[in-house]
PDB file of C-alpha atoms and ligand atoms in Angstrom:
ATOM      1  CA  UNK A 291    -128.263 -33.239 -32.313  1.00 63.00           C
ATOM      2  CA  UNK A 292    -129.072 -36.615 -33.802  1.00 74.00           C
ATOM      3  CA  UNK A 293    -131.056 -38.938 -31.471  1.00 80.00           C
ATOM      4  CA  UNK A 294    -130.867 -42.678 -31.986  1.00 85.00           C
ATOM      5  CA  UNK A 295    -134.112 -44.716 -31.865  1.00 84.00           C
ATOM      6  CA  UNK A 296    -132.830 -46.025 -28.530  1.00 81.00           C
ATOM      7  CA  UNK A 297    -132.421 -42.481 -27.171  1.00 82.00           C
ATOM      8  CA  UNK A 298    -135.893 -41.588 -28.368  1.00 83.00           C
ATOM      9  CA  UNK A 299    -137.374 -44.636 -26.637  1.00 79.00           C
ATOM     10  CA  UNK A 300    -135.555 -43.701 -23.441  1.00 76.00           C
ATOM     11  CA  UNK A 301    -136.850 -40.115 -23.641  1.00 77.00           C
ATOM     12  CA  UNK A 302    -140.366 -41.381 -24.330  1.00 75.00           C
ATOM     13  CA  UNK A 303    -140.181 -43.720 -21.317  1.00 67.00           C
ATOM     14  CA  UNK A 304    -138.960 -40.851 -19.144  1.00 65.00           C
ATOM     15  CA  UNK A 305    -141.788 -38.603 -20.311  1.00 68.00           C
ATOM     16  CA  UNK A 306    -144.289 -41.416 -19.634  1.00 60.00           C
ATOM     17  CA  UNK A 307    -142.841 -41.739 -16.157  1.00 57.00           C
ATOM     18  CA  UNK A 308    -143.215 -37.990 -15.582  1.00 57.00           C
ATOM     19  CA  UNK A 309    -146.836 -38.064 -16.753  1.00 59.00           C
ATOM     20  CA  UNK A 310    -147.624 -41.056 -14.512  1.00 52.00           C
ATOM     21  CA  UNK A 311    -146.031 -39.200 -11.618  1.00 50.00           C
ATOM     22  CA  UNK A 312    -148.237 -36.184 -12.212  1.00 55.00           C
ATOM     23  CA  UNK A 313    -145.605 -34.011 -13.908  1.00 57.00           C
ATOM     24  CA  UNK A 314    -147.273 -33.024 -17.131  1.00 55.00           C
ATOM     25  CA  UNK A 315    -146.348 -29.438 -17.644  1.00 57.00           C
ATOM     26  CA  UNK A 316    -143.098 -27.519 -17.789  1.00 57.00           C
ATOM     27  CA  UNK A 317    -142.915 -24.784 -15.174  1.00 57.00           C
ATOM     28  CA  UNK A 318    -139.312 -23.712 -14.854  1.00 56.00           C
ATOM     29  CA  UNK A 319    -135.628 -24.578 -14.880  1.00 53.00           C
ATOM     30  CA  UNK A 320    -135.137 -24.573 -11.137  1.00 60.00           C
ATOM     31  CA  UNK A 321    -136.613 -26.926  -8.589  1.00 62.00           C
ATOM     32  CA  UNK A 322    -138.337 -24.914  -5.856  1.00 58.00           C
ATOM     33  CA  UNK A 323    -139.324 -26.444  -2.536  1.00 60.00           C
ATOM     34  CA  UNK A 324    -142.586 -24.526  -2.095  1.00 55.00           C
ATOM     35  CA  UNK A 325    -143.363 -26.315   1.147  1.00 58.00           C
ATOM     36  CA  UNK A 326    -140.124 -25.107   2.691  1.00 62.00           C
ATOM     37  CA  UNK A 327    -140.679 -21.621   1.292  1.00 61.00           C
ATOM     38  CA  UNK A 328    -144.252 -21.422   2.594  1.00 55.00           C
ATOM     39  CA  UNK A 329    -143.082 -22.743   5.976  1.00 60.00           C
ATOM     40  CA  UNK A 330    -140.563 -19.891   6.164  1.00 67.00           C
ATOM     41  CA  UNK A 331    -143.172 -17.386   4.984  1.00 58.00           C
ATOM     42  CA  UNK A 332    -145.697 -18.477   7.581  1.00 55.00           C
ATOM     43  CA  UNK A 333    -143.135 -18.339  10.363  1.00 59.00           C
ATOM     44  CA  UNK A 334    -142.187 -14.798   9.230  1.00 60.00           C
ATOM     45  CA  UNK A 335    -145.898 -13.872   9.153  1.00 46.00           C
ATOM     46  CA  UNK A 336    -146.332 -15.275  12.648  1.00 49.00           C
ATOM     47  CA  UNK A 337    -143.413 -13.222  13.931  1.00 52.00           C
ATOM     48  CA  UNK A 338    -144.755 -10.084  12.256  1.00 46.00           C
ATOM     49  CA  UNK A 339    -148.222 -10.716  13.674  1.00 40.00           C
ATOM     50  CA  UNK A 340    -146.792 -11.291  17.154  1.00 43.00           C
ATOM     51  CA  UNK A 341    -144.899  -7.989  16.924  1.00 44.00           C
ATOM     52  CA  UNK A 342    -147.898  -5.979  15.638  1.00 37.00           C
ATOM     53  CA  UNK A 343    -150.272  -4.316  18.137  1.00 35.00           C
ATOM     54  CA  UNK A 344    -153.767  -5.858  18.281  1.00 34.00           C
ATOM     55  CA  UNK A 345    -155.839  -3.324  16.329  1.00 32.00           C
ATOM     56  CA  UNK A 346    -159.066  -3.425  14.341  1.00 30.00           C
ATOM     57  CA  UNK A 347    -157.703  -6.001  11.945  1.00 31.00           C
ATOM     58  CA  UNK A 348    -156.935  -8.362  14.823  1.00 29.00           C
ATOM     59  CA  UNK A 349    -160.498  -7.946  16.040  1.00 28.00           C
ATOM     60  CA  UNK A 350    -161.866  -8.582  12.556  1.00 28.00           C
ATOM     61  CA  UNK A 351    -159.983 -11.865  12.389  1.00 28.00           C
ATOM     62  CA  UNK A 352    -161.493 -12.865  15.711  1.00 29.00           C
ATOM     63  CA  UNK A 353    -164.988 -12.063  14.461  1.00 26.00           C
ATOM     64  CA  UNK A 354    -164.379 -14.053  11.328  1.00 26.00           C
ATOM     65  CA  UNK A 355    -163.294 -17.016  13.397  1.00 25.00           C
ATOM     66  CA  UNK A 356    -166.354 -16.690  15.624  1.00 26.00           C
ATOM     67  CA  UNK A 357    -168.673 -16.463  12.627  1.00 26.00           C
ATOM     68  CA  UNK A 358    -167.302 -19.751  11.395  1.00 25.00           C
ATOM     69  CA  UNK A 359    -168.722 -21.533  14.420  1.00 28.00           C
ATOM     70  CA  UNK A 360    -172.252 -22.336  13.233  1.00 26.00           C
ATOM     71  CA  UNK A 361    -171.009 -23.200   9.754  1.00 28.00           C
ATOM     72  CA  UNK A 362    -168.574 -25.631  11.278  1.00 28.00           C
ATOM     73  CA  UNK A 363    -171.365 -27.148  13.343  1.00 28.00           C
ATOM     74  CA  UNK A 364    -173.172 -27.799  10.090  1.00 25.00           C
ATOM     75  CA  UNK A 365    -170.013 -29.350   8.732  1.00 29.00           C
ATOM     76  CA  UNK A 366    -169.513 -26.597   6.191  1.00 29.00           C
ATOM     77  CA  UNK A 367    -166.065 -25.369   7.101  1.00 28.00           C
ATOM     78  CA  UNK A 368    -164.443 -28.214   8.941  1.00 27.00           C
ATOM     79  CA  UNK A 369    -161.254 -27.958   6.926  1.00 25.00           C
ATOM     80  CA  UNK A 370    -159.211 -24.896   7.656  1.00 30.00           C
ATOM     81  CA  UNK A 371    -156.488 -24.517   5.061  1.00 30.00           C
ATOM     82  CA  UNK A 372    -153.078 -23.537   6.358  1.00 30.00           C
ATOM     83  CA  UNK A 373    -152.353 -19.812   6.446  1.00 34.00           C
ATOM     84  CA  UNK A 374    -149.571 -20.170   3.912  1.00 33.00           C
ATOM     85  CA  UNK A 375    -149.493 -22.718   1.153  1.00 35.00           C
ATOM     86  CA  UNK A 376    -147.723 -23.475  -2.125  1.00 37.00           C
ATOM     87  CA  UNK A 377    -148.502 -20.998  -4.901  1.00 38.00           C
ATOM     88  CA  UNK A 378    -151.651 -21.240  -6.971  1.00 42.00           C
ATOM     89  CA  UNK A 379    -149.674 -20.218 -10.023  1.00 39.00           C
ATOM     90  CA  UNK A 380    -146.247 -21.313 -10.964  1.00 37.00           C
ATOM     91  CA  UNK A 381    -144.063 -18.217 -10.835  1.00 33.00           C
ATOM     92  CA  UNK A 382    -142.762 -18.876 -14.342  1.00 34.00           C
ATOM     93  CA  UNK A 383    -146.200 -19.357 -15.827  1.00 35.00           C
ATOM     94  CA  UNK A 384    -146.824 -15.641 -15.987  1.00 38.00           C
ATOM     95  CA  UNK A 385    -143.506 -13.846 -16.406  1.00 36.00           C
ATOM     96  CA  UNK A 386    -143.692 -10.326 -15.074  1.00 37.00           C
ATOM     97  CA  UNK A 387    -146.542 -11.060 -12.672  1.00 40.00           C
ATOM     98  CA  UNK A 388    -146.029 -11.907  -9.054  1.00 40.00           C
ATOM     99  CA  UNK A 389    -147.114 -15.361  -7.924  1.00 42.00           C
ATOM    100  CA  UNK A 390    -150.559 -15.583  -6.374  1.00 48.00           C
ATOM    101  CA  UNK A 391    -150.749 -17.528  -3.136  1.00 52.00           C
ATOM    102  CA  UNK A 392    -153.827 -19.693  -2.490  1.00 53.00           C
ATOM    103  CA  UNK A 393    -154.373 -18.286   0.942  1.00 77.00           C
ATOM    104  CA  UNK A 394    -157.511 -17.119   2.648  1.00 89.00           C
ATOM    105  CA  UNK A 395    -157.815 -14.255   0.147  1.00 92.00           C
ATOM    106  CA  UNK A 396    -158.127 -16.577  -2.837  1.00 95.00           C
ATOM    107  CA  UNK A 397    -160.608 -18.712  -0.946  1.00 95.00           C
ATOM    108  CA  UNK A 398    -162.588 -15.605   0.030  1.00 96.00           C
ATOM    109  CA  UNK A 399    -162.530 -14.442  -3.619  1.00 96.00           C
ATOM    110  CA  UNK A 400    -163.813 -17.857  -4.718  1.00 97.00           C
ATOM    111  CA  UNK A 401    -166.572 -17.653  -2.122  1.00 97.00           C
ATOM    112  CA  UNK A 402    -167.637 -14.150  -3.241  1.00 97.00           C
ATOM    113  CA  UNK A 403    -167.521 -15.071  -6.921  1.00 97.00           C
ATOM    114  CA  UNK A 404    -169.524 -18.266  -6.424  1.00 98.00           C
ATOM    115  CA  UNK A 405    -172.097 -16.488  -4.263  1.00 97.00           C
ATOM    116  CA  UNK A 406    -172.563 -13.850  -6.976  1.00 97.00           C
ATOM    117  CA  UNK A 407    -173.689 -16.444  -9.555  1.00 98.00           C
ATOM    118  CA  UNK A 408    -177.455 -16.438  -9.903  1.00 98.00           C
ATOM    119  CA  UNK A 409    -177.668 -19.241 -12.445  1.00 98.00           C
ATOM    120  CA  UNK A 410    -175.683 -22.296 -13.519  1.00 98.00           C
ATOM    121  CA  UNK A 411    -174.615 -20.504 -16.695  1.00 98.00           C
ATOM    122  CA  UNK A 412    -173.355 -17.587 -14.606  1.00 98.00           C
ATOM    123  CA  UNK A 413    -171.524 -20.005 -12.315  1.00 98.00           C
ATOM    124  CA  UNK A 414    -169.858 -21.686 -15.280  1.00 98.00           C
ATOM    125  CA  UNK A 415    -168.811 -18.242 -16.567  1.00 98.00           C
ATOM    126  CA  UNK A 416    -167.393 -17.423 -13.113  1.00 98.00           C
ATOM    127  CA  UNK A 417    -165.295 -20.589 -13.187  1.00 98.00           C
ATOM    128  CA  UNK A 418    -164.118 -19.873 -16.729  1.00 98.00           C
ATOM    129  CA  UNK A 419    -162.929 -16.456 -15.532  1.00 97.00           C
ATOM    130  CA  UNK A 420    -161.492 -17.606 -12.198  1.00 97.00           C
ATOM    131  CA  UNK A 421    -157.687 -17.839 -12.096  1.00 96.00           C
ATOM    132  CA  UNK A 422    -157.220 -18.720  -8.436  1.00 96.00           C
ATOM    133  CA  UNK A 423    -156.773 -22.474  -8.842  1.00 97.00           C
ATOM    134  CA  UNK A 424    -153.487 -23.766 -10.248  1.00 96.00           C
ATOM    135  CA  UNK A 425    -155.204 -26.845 -11.704  1.00 97.00           C
ATOM    136  CA  UNK A 426    -156.643 -24.648 -14.425  1.00 97.00           C
ATOM    137  CA  UNK A 427    -153.117 -24.130 -15.771  1.00 96.00           C
ATOM    138  CA  UNK A 428    -152.613 -27.785 -16.609  1.00 96.00           C
ATOM    139  CA  UNK A 429    -156.176 -28.830 -17.459  1.00 98.00           C
ATOM    140  CA  UNK A 430    -157.334 -28.818 -21.075  1.00 97.00           C
ATOM    141  CA  UNK A 431    -160.955 -28.052 -20.249  1.00 98.00           C
ATOM    142  CA  UNK A 432    -163.233 -26.957 -17.474  1.00 98.00           C
ATOM    143  CA  UNK A 433    -165.343 -29.963 -16.481  1.00 98.00           C
ATOM    144  CA  UNK A 434    -168.444 -28.235 -15.181  1.00 98.00           C
ATOM    145  CA  UNK A 435    -171.312 -30.724 -15.307  1.00 98.00           C
ATOM    146  CA  UNK A 436    -173.297 -33.155 -17.372  1.00 98.00           C
ATOM    147  CA  UNK A 437    -176.925 -34.196 -17.319  1.00 98.00           C
ATOM    148  CA  UNK A 438    -180.122 -32.374 -16.598  1.00 98.00           C
ATOM    149  CA  UNK A 439    -179.912 -29.276 -14.355  1.00 98.00           C
ATOM    150  CA  UNK A 440    -183.600 -29.790 -13.465  1.00 98.00           C
ATOM    151  CA  UNK A 441    -183.000 -33.373 -12.353  1.00 98.00           C
ATOM    152  CA  UNK A 442    -184.143 -34.423  -8.895  1.00 98.00           C
ATOM    153  CA  UNK A 443    -180.946 -36.300  -8.202  1.00 98.00           C
ATOM    154  CA  UNK A 444    -177.419 -34.881  -8.308  1.00 98.00           C
ATOM    155  CA  UNK A 445    -174.184 -36.905  -8.148  1.00 98.00           C
ATOM    156  CA  UNK A 446    -170.916 -35.328  -7.029  1.00 98.00           C
ATOM    157  CA  UNK A 447    -167.520 -36.944  -7.651  1.00 98.00           C
ATOM    158  CA  UNK A 448    -164.056 -35.815  -6.673  1.00 98.00           C
ATOM    159  CA  UNK A 449    -162.254 -34.508  -9.757  1.00 98.00           C
ATOM    160  CA  UNK A 450    -162.123 -35.234 -13.481  1.00 98.00           C
ATOM    161  CA  UNK A 451    -159.673 -37.682 -14.990  1.00 98.00           C
ATOM    162  CA  UNK A 452    -158.045 -37.749 -18.408  1.00 97.00           C
ATOM    163  CA  UNK A 453    -161.130 -38.638 -20.466  1.00 98.00           C
ATOM    164  CA  UNK A 454    -163.240 -36.069 -18.655  1.00 98.00           C
ATOM    165  CA  UNK A 455    -160.558 -33.410 -19.206  1.00 98.00           C
ATOM    166  CA  UNK A 456    -160.444 -34.167 -22.930  1.00 98.00           C
ATOM    167  CA  UNK A 457    -164.219 -34.069 -23.353  1.00 98.00           C
ATOM    168  CA  UNK A 458    -164.982 -31.366 -20.771  1.00 98.00           C
ATOM    169  CA  UNK A 459    -167.645 -33.610 -19.199  1.00 98.00           C
ATOM    170  CA  UNK A 460    -167.679 -35.464 -15.865  1.00 98.00           C
ATOM    171  CA  UNK A 461    -167.691 -39.240 -15.623  1.00 98.00           C
ATOM    172  CA  UNK A 462    -167.214 -40.187 -19.261  1.00 98.00           C
ATOM    173  CA  UNK A 463    -164.323 -42.637 -18.783  1.00 97.00           C
ATOM    174  CA  UNK A 464    -164.520 -46.202 -17.484  1.00 97.00           C
ATOM    175  CA  UNK A 465    -165.918 -45.193 -14.109  1.00 98.00           C
ATOM    176  CA  UNK A 466    -168.455 -42.981 -15.868  1.00 98.00           C
ATOM    177  CA  UNK A 467    -169.604 -45.911 -17.983  1.00 98.00           C
ATOM    178  CA  UNK A 468    -170.122 -47.914 -14.801  1.00 98.00           C
ATOM    179  CA  UNK A 469    -172.023 -44.993 -13.293  1.00 98.00           C
ATOM    180  CA  UNK A 470    -174.256 -44.957 -16.383  1.00 98.00           C
ATOM    181  CA  UNK A 471    -175.012 -48.669 -15.888  1.00 98.00           C
ATOM    182  CA  UNK A 472    -175.785 -48.117 -12.223  1.00 98.00           C
ATOM    183  CA  UNK A 473    -178.121 -45.249 -13.105  1.00 98.00           C
ATOM    184  CA  UNK A 474    -179.812 -47.377 -15.726  1.00 98.00           C
ATOM    185  CA  UNK A 475    -180.335 -50.124 -13.153  1.00 97.00           C
ATOM    186  CA  UNK A 476    -182.587 -47.809 -11.132  1.00 97.00           C
ATOM    187  CA  UNK A 477    -184.324 -46.354 -14.184  1.00 97.00           C
ATOM    188  CA  UNK A 478    -182.291 -43.171 -14.515  1.00 98.00           C
ATOM    189  CA  UNK A 479    -179.855 -41.770 -17.056  1.00 98.00           C
ATOM    190  CA  UNK A 480    -178.125 -38.490 -17.812  1.00 98.00           C
ATOM    191  CA  UNK A 481    -181.380 -36.895 -18.891  1.00 98.00           C
ATOM    192  CA  UNK A 482    -182.799 -37.474 -15.406  1.00 98.00           C
ATOM    193  CA  UNK A 483    -179.676 -36.962 -13.303  1.00 98.00           C
ATOM    194  CA  UNK A 484    -177.158 -34.137 -12.907  1.00 98.00           C
ATOM    195  CA  UNK A 485    -173.464 -34.933 -12.450  1.00 98.00           C
ATOM    196  CA  UNK A 486    -170.594 -32.726 -11.275  1.00 98.00           C
ATOM    197  CA  UNK A 487    -167.336 -32.852  -9.322  1.00 98.00           C
ATOM    198  CA  UNK A 488    -165.958 -31.001  -6.312  1.00 98.00           C
ATOM    199  CA  UNK A 489    -162.930 -29.960  -8.371  1.00 98.00           C
ATOM    200  CA  UNK A 490    -163.767 -28.988 -11.965  1.00 98.00           C
ATOM    201  CA  UNK A 491    -160.253 -29.244 -13.401  1.00 98.00           C
ATOM    202  CA  UNK A 492    -158.217 -32.418 -13.832  1.00 98.00           C
ATOM    203  CA  UNK A 493    -155.314 -32.671 -11.400  1.00 98.00           C
ATOM    204  CA  UNK A 494    -152.155 -33.505 -13.405  1.00 97.00           C
ATOM    205  CA  UNK A 495    -151.569 -37.227 -13.709  1.00 95.00           C
ATOM    206  CA  UNK A 496    -154.902 -37.846 -11.926  1.00 96.00           C
ATOM    207  CA  UNK A 497    -153.305 -37.138  -8.586  1.00 97.00           C
ATOM    208  CA  UNK A 498    -155.536 -36.383  -5.605  1.00 97.00           C
ATOM    209  CA  UNK A 499    -156.397 -32.684  -5.411  1.00 97.00           C
ATOM    210  CA  UNK A 500    -154.528 -30.981  -2.566  1.00 96.00           C
ATOM    211  CA  UNK A 501    -156.522 -29.658   0.415  1.00 95.00           C
ATOM    212  CA  UNK A 502    -155.811 -26.131  -0.849  1.00 95.00           C
ATOM    213  CA  UNK A 503    -157.131 -26.880  -4.339  1.00 97.00           C
ATOM    214  CA  UNK A 504    -160.211 -28.526  -2.861  1.00 97.00           C
ATOM    215  CA  UNK A 505    -160.845 -25.635  -0.511  1.00 97.00           C
ATOM    216  CA  UNK A 506    -160.536 -23.115  -3.341  1.00 97.00           C
ATOM    217  CA  UNK A 507    -163.043 -25.069  -5.467  1.00 98.00           C
ATOM    218  CA  UNK A 508    -165.460 -25.863  -2.640  1.00 98.00           C
ATOM    219  CA  UNK A 509    -167.536 -22.632  -2.825  1.00 98.00           C
ATOM    220  CA  UNK A 510    -168.243 -23.294  -6.508  1.00 98.00           C
ATOM    221  CA  UNK A 511    -169.603 -26.820  -6.053  1.00 98.00           C
ATOM    222  CA  UNK A 512    -171.546 -25.661  -2.981  1.00 98.00           C
ATOM    223  CA  UNK A 513    -173.171 -22.949  -5.123  1.00 98.00           C
ATOM    224  CA  UNK A 514    -173.761 -25.443  -7.951  1.00 98.00           C
ATOM    225  CA  UNK A 515    -175.651 -27.728  -5.558  1.00 98.00           C
ATOM    226  CA  UNK A 516    -177.705 -24.792  -4.251  1.00 98.00           C
ATOM    227  CA  UNK A 517    -178.583 -23.717  -7.808  1.00 98.00           C
ATOM    228  CA  UNK A 518    -179.529 -27.231  -8.953  1.00 98.00           C
ATOM    229  CA  UNK A 519    -181.437 -27.747  -5.701  1.00 98.00           C
ATOM    230  CA  UNK A 520    -181.885 -31.522  -6.093  1.00 98.00           C
ATOM    231  CA  UNK A 521    -184.178 -33.613  -3.898  1.00 98.00           C
ATOM    232  CA  UNK A 522    -181.382 -36.121  -3.396  1.00 98.00           C
ATOM    233  CA  UNK A 523    -177.646 -35.489  -3.377  1.00 98.00           C
ATOM    234  CA  UNK A 524    -175.302 -38.440  -3.860  1.00 98.00           C
ATOM    235  CA  UNK A 525    -171.633 -38.242  -2.928  1.00 98.00           C
ATOM    236  CA  UNK A 526    -169.574 -40.589  -5.083  1.00 98.00           C
ATOM    237  CA  UNK A 527    -166.748 -41.655  -2.800  1.00 98.00           C
ATOM    238  CA  UNK A 528    -165.493 -40.338   0.493  1.00 97.00           C
ATOM    239  CA  UNK A 529    -163.661 -37.315  -0.912  1.00 97.00           C
ATOM    240  CA  UNK A 530    -166.739 -35.386  -2.024  1.00 98.00           C
ATOM    241  CA  UNK A 531    -168.683 -36.298   1.148  1.00 98.00           C
ATOM    242  CA  UNK A 532    -165.809 -35.252   3.371  1.00 97.00           C
ATOM    243  CA  UNK A 533    -165.308 -31.984   1.522  1.00 98.00           C
ATOM    244  CA  UNK A 534    -168.938 -30.982   1.465  1.00 98.00           C
ATOM    245  CA  UNK A 535    -170.146 -32.366   4.786  1.00 96.00           C
ATOM    246  CA  UNK A 536    -166.934 -31.813   6.715  1.00 94.00           C
ATOM    247  CA  UNK A 537    -167.160 -35.351   8.106  1.00 92.00           C
ATOM    248  CA  UNK A 538    -164.058 -37.411   8.746  1.00 93.00           C
ATOM    249  CA  UNK A 539    -165.530 -40.926   8.566  1.00 95.00           C
ATOM    250  CA  UNK A 540    -164.292 -43.311   5.916  1.00 96.00           C
ATOM    251  CA  UNK A 541    -166.585 -44.364   3.089  1.00 97.00           C
ATOM    252  CA  UNK A 542    -167.208 -47.832   4.571  1.00 97.00           C
ATOM    253  CA  UNK A 543    -168.714 -46.251   7.655  1.00 97.00           C
ATOM    254  CA  UNK A 544    -170.472 -43.437   5.849  1.00 97.00           C
ATOM    255  CA  UNK A 545    -172.008 -45.124   2.828  1.00 98.00           C
ATOM    256  CA  UNK A 546    -175.678 -46.003   2.701  1.00 98.00           C
ATOM    257  CA  UNK A 547    -176.655 -43.684   5.571  1.00 97.00           C
ATOM    258  CA  UNK A 548    -179.019 -40.827   4.962  1.00 98.00           C
ATOM    259  CA  UNK A 549    -177.683 -37.435   5.975  1.00 97.00           C
ATOM    260  CA  UNK A 550    -178.649 -33.888   5.176  1.00 97.00           C
ATOM    261  CA  UNK A 551    -176.700 -31.263   3.309  1.00 98.00           C
ATOM    262  CA  UNK A 552    -177.546 -27.602   3.935  1.00 97.00           C
ATOM    263  CA  UNK A 553    -177.968 -25.606   0.711  1.00 97.00           C
ATOM    264  CA  UNK A 554    -180.017 -22.599  -0.301  1.00 91.00           C
ATOM    265  CA  UNK A 555    -181.587 -22.302   3.156  1.00 93.00           C
ATOM    266  CA  UNK A 556    -182.841 -25.881   3.285  1.00 95.00           C
ATOM    267  CA  UNK A 557    -181.634 -29.349   4.111  1.00 97.00           C
ATOM    268  CA  UNK A 558    -181.184 -31.667   1.141  1.00 98.00           C
ATOM    269  CA  UNK A 559    -181.326 -35.454   1.637  1.00 98.00           C
ATOM    270  CA  UNK A 560    -177.854 -36.772   0.995  1.00 98.00           C
ATOM    271  CA  UNK A 561    -176.200 -40.154   0.838  1.00 98.00           C
ATOM    272  CA  UNK A 562    -172.662 -41.343   0.131  1.00 98.00           C
ATOM    273  CA  UNK A 563    -171.842 -44.421  -1.879  1.00 98.00           C
ATOM    274  CA  UNK A 564    -168.712 -46.027  -3.269  1.00 98.00           C
ATOM    275  CA  UNK A 565    -166.961 -44.239  -6.099  1.00 98.00           C
ATOM    276  CA  UNK A 566    -167.388 -46.170  -9.394  1.00 98.00           C
ATOM    277  CA  UNK A 567    -163.588 -46.205  -9.826  1.00 98.00           C
ATOM    278  CA  UNK A 568    -163.341 -48.106  -6.542  1.00 98.00           C
ATOM    279  CA  UNK A 569    -166.025 -50.522  -7.720  1.00 98.00           C
ATOM    280  CA  UNK A 570    -163.996 -51.219 -10.841  1.00 98.00           C
ATOM    281  CA  UNK A 571    -161.146 -52.289  -8.582  1.00 97.00           C
ATOM    282  CA  UNK A 572    -163.354 -54.055  -6.016  1.00 97.00           C
ATOM    283  CA  UNK A 573    -166.311 -55.517  -7.927  1.00 97.00           C
ATOM    284  CA  UNK A 574    -167.578 -57.436  -4.881  1.00 97.00           C
ATOM    285  CA  UNK A 575    -168.525 -54.124  -3.283  1.00 97.00           C
ATOM    286  CA  UNK A 576    -171.082 -53.564  -6.040  1.00 97.00           C
ATOM    287  CA  UNK A 577    -173.550 -55.451  -3.824  1.00 97.00           C
ATOM    288  CA  UNK A 578    -173.429 -52.624  -1.287  1.00 98.00           C
ATOM    289  CA  UNK A 579    -173.612 -49.953  -3.989  1.00 98.00           C
ATOM    290  CA  UNK A 580    -176.674 -51.655  -5.378  1.00 97.00           C
ATOM    291  CA  UNK A 581    -178.327 -51.303  -1.964  1.00 98.00           C
ATOM    292  CA  UNK A 582    -177.422 -47.612  -1.944  1.00 98.00           C
ATOM    293  CA  UNK A 583    -178.857 -47.099  -5.415  1.00 98.00           C
ATOM    294  CA  UNK A 584    -182.070 -48.866  -4.401  1.00 98.00           C
ATOM    295  CA  UNK A 585    -182.298 -46.549  -1.387  1.00 98.00           C
ATOM    296  CA  UNK A 586    -181.803 -43.570  -3.712  1.00 98.00           C
ATOM    297  CA  UNK A 587    -184.576 -44.792  -6.009  1.00 98.00           C
ATOM    298  CA  UNK A 588    -186.879 -45.353  -3.077  1.00 98.00           C
ATOM    299  CA  UNK A 589    -186.200 -41.920  -1.658  1.00 98.00           C
ATOM    300  CA  UNK A 590    -186.869 -40.302  -5.044  1.00 98.00           C
ATOM    301  CA  UNK A 591    -190.118 -42.213  -5.448  1.00 95.00           C
ATOM    302  CA  UNK A 592    -191.345 -41.040  -2.049  1.00 88.00           C
ATOM    303  CA  UNK A 593    -190.561 -37.331  -2.432  1.00 75.00           C
TER     304      UNK A 593
HETATM  305  N1  LIG B 122    -163.770 -39.564 -11.150  1.00 80.41           N
HETATM  306  C1  LIG B 122    -164.389 -38.495 -10.618  1.00 80.41           C
HETATM  307  O1  LIG B 122    -164.413 -38.309  -9.395  1.00 80.41           O
HETATM  308  N2  LIG B 122    -164.968 -37.648 -11.464  1.00 80.41           N
HETATM  309  C2  LIG B 122    -164.982 -37.814 -12.773  1.00 80.41           C
HETATM  310  O2  LIG B 122    -165.545 -36.983 -13.472  1.00 80.41           O
HETATM  311  C3  LIG B 122    -164.341 -38.938 -13.302  1.00 80.41           C
HETATM  312  C4  LIG B 122    -163.738 -39.809 -12.471  1.00 80.41           C
END
């Protein structure tokens, strides 16, 4: 069918709108309300569980819950993902295969896989092979890390954006360029710092990663931090601090305060500061970030 230039412009505008809204990949003909479906599934599961006698599996669940206690005290598992959630894979993405659900099993698989990695290269290979996170379907590249793995300071952001996805490297867009300038201001650069994200795949349209996606990716970044074993860990923005420390405070309250992050059997000095993307929007806040970066430099010079 012949399309007029006007039609083409309209189609282009519609596609732009879809991309801006986070719709950047075709999944299927029918609209599926996964939230409604997962709500029904979880209510069916609850009914089945209520009808089943309490046997060994019920006890195991109780033990698992109890064993979460100390971890939660350390802020490691404060977020409990819902028992049922939207699918990790679109059902049409893999015709012939049943849809995987990002439930506790996927999270447990991520935890086991991450724990098995004995080096950063092995961890990267684990992520390349891991199919439990739906973000991988729409991302162009895995954005694992940039910088020096032996650095004494490690920065953790939330998730890659478009530029990072294209280059397969964290913080290379506008906010990354600001981060570079901030590093330079305290005498550091990417050869003396290590940079990664909680979520290593770009969420479509740069939307915020869902709690399920974050929870699935969390074991990998936790392992990455343990393997890098920095002297100082810097959370860029509230999202990474909240995910990794389990705290609920906003960034205004949290930033600039020294905390500790448990990794590899020790406590790493940690601090949260504003995300560079926020600083681009609110340049006046750079004054407070500057204080945080000076505190980071001072801490590194003391250790
Ligand atoms: N924002 C992030 O949190 N991470 C990046 O890599 C880029 C932008």
